[in-house]
mmCIF file of C-alpha atoms in Angstrom:
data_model
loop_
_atom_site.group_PDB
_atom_site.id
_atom_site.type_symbol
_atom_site.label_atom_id
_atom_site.label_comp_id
_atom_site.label_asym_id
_atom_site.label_seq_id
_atom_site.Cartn_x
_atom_site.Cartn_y
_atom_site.Cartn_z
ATOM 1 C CA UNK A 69 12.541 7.532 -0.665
ATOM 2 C CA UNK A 70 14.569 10.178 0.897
ATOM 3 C CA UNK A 71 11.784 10.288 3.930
ATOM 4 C CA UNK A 72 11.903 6.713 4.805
ATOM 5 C CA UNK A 73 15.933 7.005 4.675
ATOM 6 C CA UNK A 74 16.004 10.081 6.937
ATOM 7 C CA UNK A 75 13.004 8.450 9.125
ATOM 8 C CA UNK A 76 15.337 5.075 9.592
ATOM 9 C CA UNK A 77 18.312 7.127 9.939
ATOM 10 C CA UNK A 78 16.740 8.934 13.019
ATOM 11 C CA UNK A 79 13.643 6.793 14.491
ATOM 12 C CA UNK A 80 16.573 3.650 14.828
ATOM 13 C CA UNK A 81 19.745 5.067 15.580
ATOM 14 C CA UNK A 82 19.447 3.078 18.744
ATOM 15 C CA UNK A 83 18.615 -0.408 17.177
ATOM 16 C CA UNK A 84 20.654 -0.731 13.709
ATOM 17 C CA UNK A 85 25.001 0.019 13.420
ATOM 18 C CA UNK A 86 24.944 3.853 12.377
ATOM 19 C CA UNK A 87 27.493 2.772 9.390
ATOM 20 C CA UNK A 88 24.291 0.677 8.085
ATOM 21 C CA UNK A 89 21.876 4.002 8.477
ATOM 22 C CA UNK A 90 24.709 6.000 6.766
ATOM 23 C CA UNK A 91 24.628 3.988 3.837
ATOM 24 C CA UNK A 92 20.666 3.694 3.039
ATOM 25 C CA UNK A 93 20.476 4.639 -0.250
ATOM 26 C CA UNK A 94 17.741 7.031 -0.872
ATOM 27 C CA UNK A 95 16.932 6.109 -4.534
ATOM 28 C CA UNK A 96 16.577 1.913 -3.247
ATOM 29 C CA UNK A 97 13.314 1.010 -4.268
ATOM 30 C CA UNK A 98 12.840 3.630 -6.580
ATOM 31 C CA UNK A 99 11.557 1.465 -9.212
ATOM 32 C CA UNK A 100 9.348 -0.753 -7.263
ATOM 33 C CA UNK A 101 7.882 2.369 -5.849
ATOM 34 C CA UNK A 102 7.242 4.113 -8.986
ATOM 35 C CA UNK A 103 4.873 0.544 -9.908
ATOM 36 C CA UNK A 104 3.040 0.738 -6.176
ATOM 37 C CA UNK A 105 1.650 4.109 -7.279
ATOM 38 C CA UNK A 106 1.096 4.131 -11.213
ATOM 39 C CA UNK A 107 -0.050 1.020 -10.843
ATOM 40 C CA UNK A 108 -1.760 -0.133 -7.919
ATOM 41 C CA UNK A 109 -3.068 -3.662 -6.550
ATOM 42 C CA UNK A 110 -6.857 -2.702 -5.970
ATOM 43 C CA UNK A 111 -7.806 -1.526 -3.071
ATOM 44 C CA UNK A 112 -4.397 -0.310 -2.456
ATOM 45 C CA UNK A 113 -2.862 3.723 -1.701
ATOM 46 C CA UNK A 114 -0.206 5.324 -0.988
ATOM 47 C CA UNK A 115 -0.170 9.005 0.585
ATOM 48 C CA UNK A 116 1.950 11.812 0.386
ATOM 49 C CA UNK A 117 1.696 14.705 2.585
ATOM 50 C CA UNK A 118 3.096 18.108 1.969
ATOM 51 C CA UNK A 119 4.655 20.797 4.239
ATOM 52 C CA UNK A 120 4.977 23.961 2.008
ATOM 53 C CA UNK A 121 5.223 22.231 -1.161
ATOM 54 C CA UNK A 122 7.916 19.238 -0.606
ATOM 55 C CA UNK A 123 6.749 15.792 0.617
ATOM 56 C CA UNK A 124 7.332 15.427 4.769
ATOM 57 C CA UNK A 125 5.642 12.194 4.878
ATOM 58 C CA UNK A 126 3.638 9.493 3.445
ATOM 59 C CA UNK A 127 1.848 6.433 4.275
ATOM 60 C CA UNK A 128 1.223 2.957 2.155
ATOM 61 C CA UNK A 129 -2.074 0.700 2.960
ATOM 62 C CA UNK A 130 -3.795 -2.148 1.429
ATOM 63 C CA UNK A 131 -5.430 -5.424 1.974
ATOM 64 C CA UNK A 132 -3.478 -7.576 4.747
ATOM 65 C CA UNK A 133 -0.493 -9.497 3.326
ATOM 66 C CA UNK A 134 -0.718 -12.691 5.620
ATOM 67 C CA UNK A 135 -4.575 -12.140 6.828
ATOM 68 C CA UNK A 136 -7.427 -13.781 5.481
ATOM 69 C CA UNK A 137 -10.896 -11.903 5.097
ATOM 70 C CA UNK A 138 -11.100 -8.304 5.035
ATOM 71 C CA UNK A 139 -8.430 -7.275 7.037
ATOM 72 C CA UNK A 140 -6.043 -3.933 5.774
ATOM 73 C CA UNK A 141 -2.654 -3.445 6.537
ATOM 74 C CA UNK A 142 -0.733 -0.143 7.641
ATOM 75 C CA UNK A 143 2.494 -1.068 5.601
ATOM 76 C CA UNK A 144 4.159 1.996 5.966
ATOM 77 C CA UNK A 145 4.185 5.252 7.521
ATOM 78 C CA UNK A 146 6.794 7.520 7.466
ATOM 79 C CA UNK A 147 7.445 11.605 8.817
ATOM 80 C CA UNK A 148 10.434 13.301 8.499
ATOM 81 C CA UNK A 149 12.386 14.511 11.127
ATOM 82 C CA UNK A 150 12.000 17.810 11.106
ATOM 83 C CA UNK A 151 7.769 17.553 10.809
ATOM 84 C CA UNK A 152 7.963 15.333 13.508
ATOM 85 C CA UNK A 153 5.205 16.613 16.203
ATOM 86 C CA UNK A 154 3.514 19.142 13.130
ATOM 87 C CA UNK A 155 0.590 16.799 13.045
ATOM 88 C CA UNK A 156 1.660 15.337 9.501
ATOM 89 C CA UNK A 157 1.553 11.926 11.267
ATOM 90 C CA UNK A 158 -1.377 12.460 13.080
ATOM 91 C CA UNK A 159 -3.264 13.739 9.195
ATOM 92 C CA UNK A 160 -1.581 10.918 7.781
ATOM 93 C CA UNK A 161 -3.106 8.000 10.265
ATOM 94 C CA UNK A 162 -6.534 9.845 10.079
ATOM 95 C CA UNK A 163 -6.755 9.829 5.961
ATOM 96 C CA UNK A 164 -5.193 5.776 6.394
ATOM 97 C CA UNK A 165 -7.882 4.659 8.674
ATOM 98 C CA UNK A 166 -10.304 6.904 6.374
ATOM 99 C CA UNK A 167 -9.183 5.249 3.406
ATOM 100 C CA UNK A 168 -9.247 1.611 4.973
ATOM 101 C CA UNK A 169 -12.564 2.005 5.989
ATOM 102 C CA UNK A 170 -13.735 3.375 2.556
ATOM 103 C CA UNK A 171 -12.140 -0.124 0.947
ATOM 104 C CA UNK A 172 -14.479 -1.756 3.667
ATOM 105 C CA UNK A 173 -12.291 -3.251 5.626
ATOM 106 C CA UNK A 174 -13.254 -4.548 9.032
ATOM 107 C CA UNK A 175 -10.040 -4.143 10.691
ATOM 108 C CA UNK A 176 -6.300 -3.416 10.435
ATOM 109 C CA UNK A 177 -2.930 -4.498 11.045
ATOM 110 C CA UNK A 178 0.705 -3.203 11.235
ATOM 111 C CA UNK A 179 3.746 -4.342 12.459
ATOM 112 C CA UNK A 180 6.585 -2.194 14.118
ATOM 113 C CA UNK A 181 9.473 -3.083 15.589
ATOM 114 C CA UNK A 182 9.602 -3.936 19.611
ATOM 115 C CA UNK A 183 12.140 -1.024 20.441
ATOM 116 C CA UNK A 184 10.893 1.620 19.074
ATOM 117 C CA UNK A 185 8.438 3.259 22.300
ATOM 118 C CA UNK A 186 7.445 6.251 20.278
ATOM 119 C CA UNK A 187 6.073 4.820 17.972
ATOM 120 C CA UNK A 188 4.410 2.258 19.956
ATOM 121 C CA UNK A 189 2.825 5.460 21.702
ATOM 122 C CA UNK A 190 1.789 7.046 18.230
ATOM 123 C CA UNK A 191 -0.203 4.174 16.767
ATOM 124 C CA UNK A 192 -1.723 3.970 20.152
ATOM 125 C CA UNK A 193 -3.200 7.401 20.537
ATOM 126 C CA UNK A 194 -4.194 6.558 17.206
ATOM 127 C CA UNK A 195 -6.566 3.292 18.246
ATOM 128 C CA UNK A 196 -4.251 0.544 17.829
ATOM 129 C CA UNK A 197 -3.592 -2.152 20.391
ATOM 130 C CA UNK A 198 -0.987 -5.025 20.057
ATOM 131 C CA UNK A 199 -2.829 -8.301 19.569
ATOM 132 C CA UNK A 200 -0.132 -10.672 20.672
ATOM 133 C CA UNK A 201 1.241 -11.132 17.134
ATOM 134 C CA UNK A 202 5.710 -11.446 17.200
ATOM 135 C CA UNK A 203 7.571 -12.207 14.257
ATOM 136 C CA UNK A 204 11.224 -11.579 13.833
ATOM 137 C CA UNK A 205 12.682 -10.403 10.787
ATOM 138 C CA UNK A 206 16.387 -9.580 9.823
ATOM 139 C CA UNK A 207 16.787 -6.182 8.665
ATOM 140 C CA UNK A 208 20.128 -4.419 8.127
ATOM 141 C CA UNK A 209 22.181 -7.532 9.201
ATOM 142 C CA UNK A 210 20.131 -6.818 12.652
ATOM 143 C CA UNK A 211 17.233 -9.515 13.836
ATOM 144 C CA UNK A 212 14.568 -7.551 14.946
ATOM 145 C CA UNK A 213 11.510 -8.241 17.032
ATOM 146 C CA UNK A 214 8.240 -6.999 15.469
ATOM 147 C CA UNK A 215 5.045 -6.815 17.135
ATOM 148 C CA UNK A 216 1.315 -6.697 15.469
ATOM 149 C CA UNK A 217 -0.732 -3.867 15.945
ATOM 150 C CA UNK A 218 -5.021 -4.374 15.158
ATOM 151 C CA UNK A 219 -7.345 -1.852 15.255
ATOM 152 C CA UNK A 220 -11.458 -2.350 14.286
ATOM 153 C CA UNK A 221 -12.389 -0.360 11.166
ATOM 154 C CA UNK A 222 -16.387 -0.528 11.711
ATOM 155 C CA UNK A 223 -18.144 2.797 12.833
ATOM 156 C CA UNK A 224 -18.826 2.096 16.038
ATOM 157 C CA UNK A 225 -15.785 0.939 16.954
#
């Protein structure tokens, strides 16, 4: 969990109190984690990606959480730092929309939060275009806007 921690630490420095990004425990989770990838909800994955032998990112997909049909989700993707602009991201997104399309899903969703530009521009190089979805959440004792990303899975898309 250490990459998400030092992702949130550095992609949201702007949004969340740095005494809340300075106390992210690395090891919360841990155990739910552990369950995502021994055990798997079908059509589920979760990948790692290596820079010279220690994990720099990873990204977690399935089947849409509040969609109906066959619609995936992008739950999480995550880079460190320092790989930032490497192309781990970039290997990351292709294997996730490779892997979604392989599970035959039609199209995909994420969610990021509303400040966060860079990632707005990431997932858009990538395909993805907002779709008018908004939901607030409360995240770090910090309500956050997040906005829906879709992108269509078929071939000829």
């Amino acid at each position: 969990m250490r990459v998400r921690v030092r992702t949130w630490q550095s992609a949201y420095a702007h949004i969340f109190p740095a005494e809340q990004l300075e106390s992210l425990p690395e090891d919360a989770g841990l155990d739910g984690w552990r369950r995502v990838i021994t055990e798997p909800y079908p059509r589920m994955h979760t990948l790692v990606a290596e820079v010279d032998g220690a994990v720099a990112g990873f990204a977690h997909l399935g089947k849409a959480r509040d969609e109906a049909g066959e619609t995936g989700e992008l739950f999480a993707i995550y880079v460190l730092p320092e790989a930032s602009g490497a192309g781990v991201g970039r290997a990351l997104m292709a294997e996730t929309l490779a892997r979604l399309r392989a599970e035959g899903f039609a199209e995909a969703i994420l969610w990021v939060l509303e400040d966060n530009p860079r990632t707005h521009r990431f997932y858009e190089l990538a395909g993805w275009r907002l779709d008018g979805g908004v939901k607030g959440e409360e995240l770090l004792g910090t309500t956050v806007r997040e906005l829906r990303y879709r992108i269509r899975l078929d071939r000829t898309a």
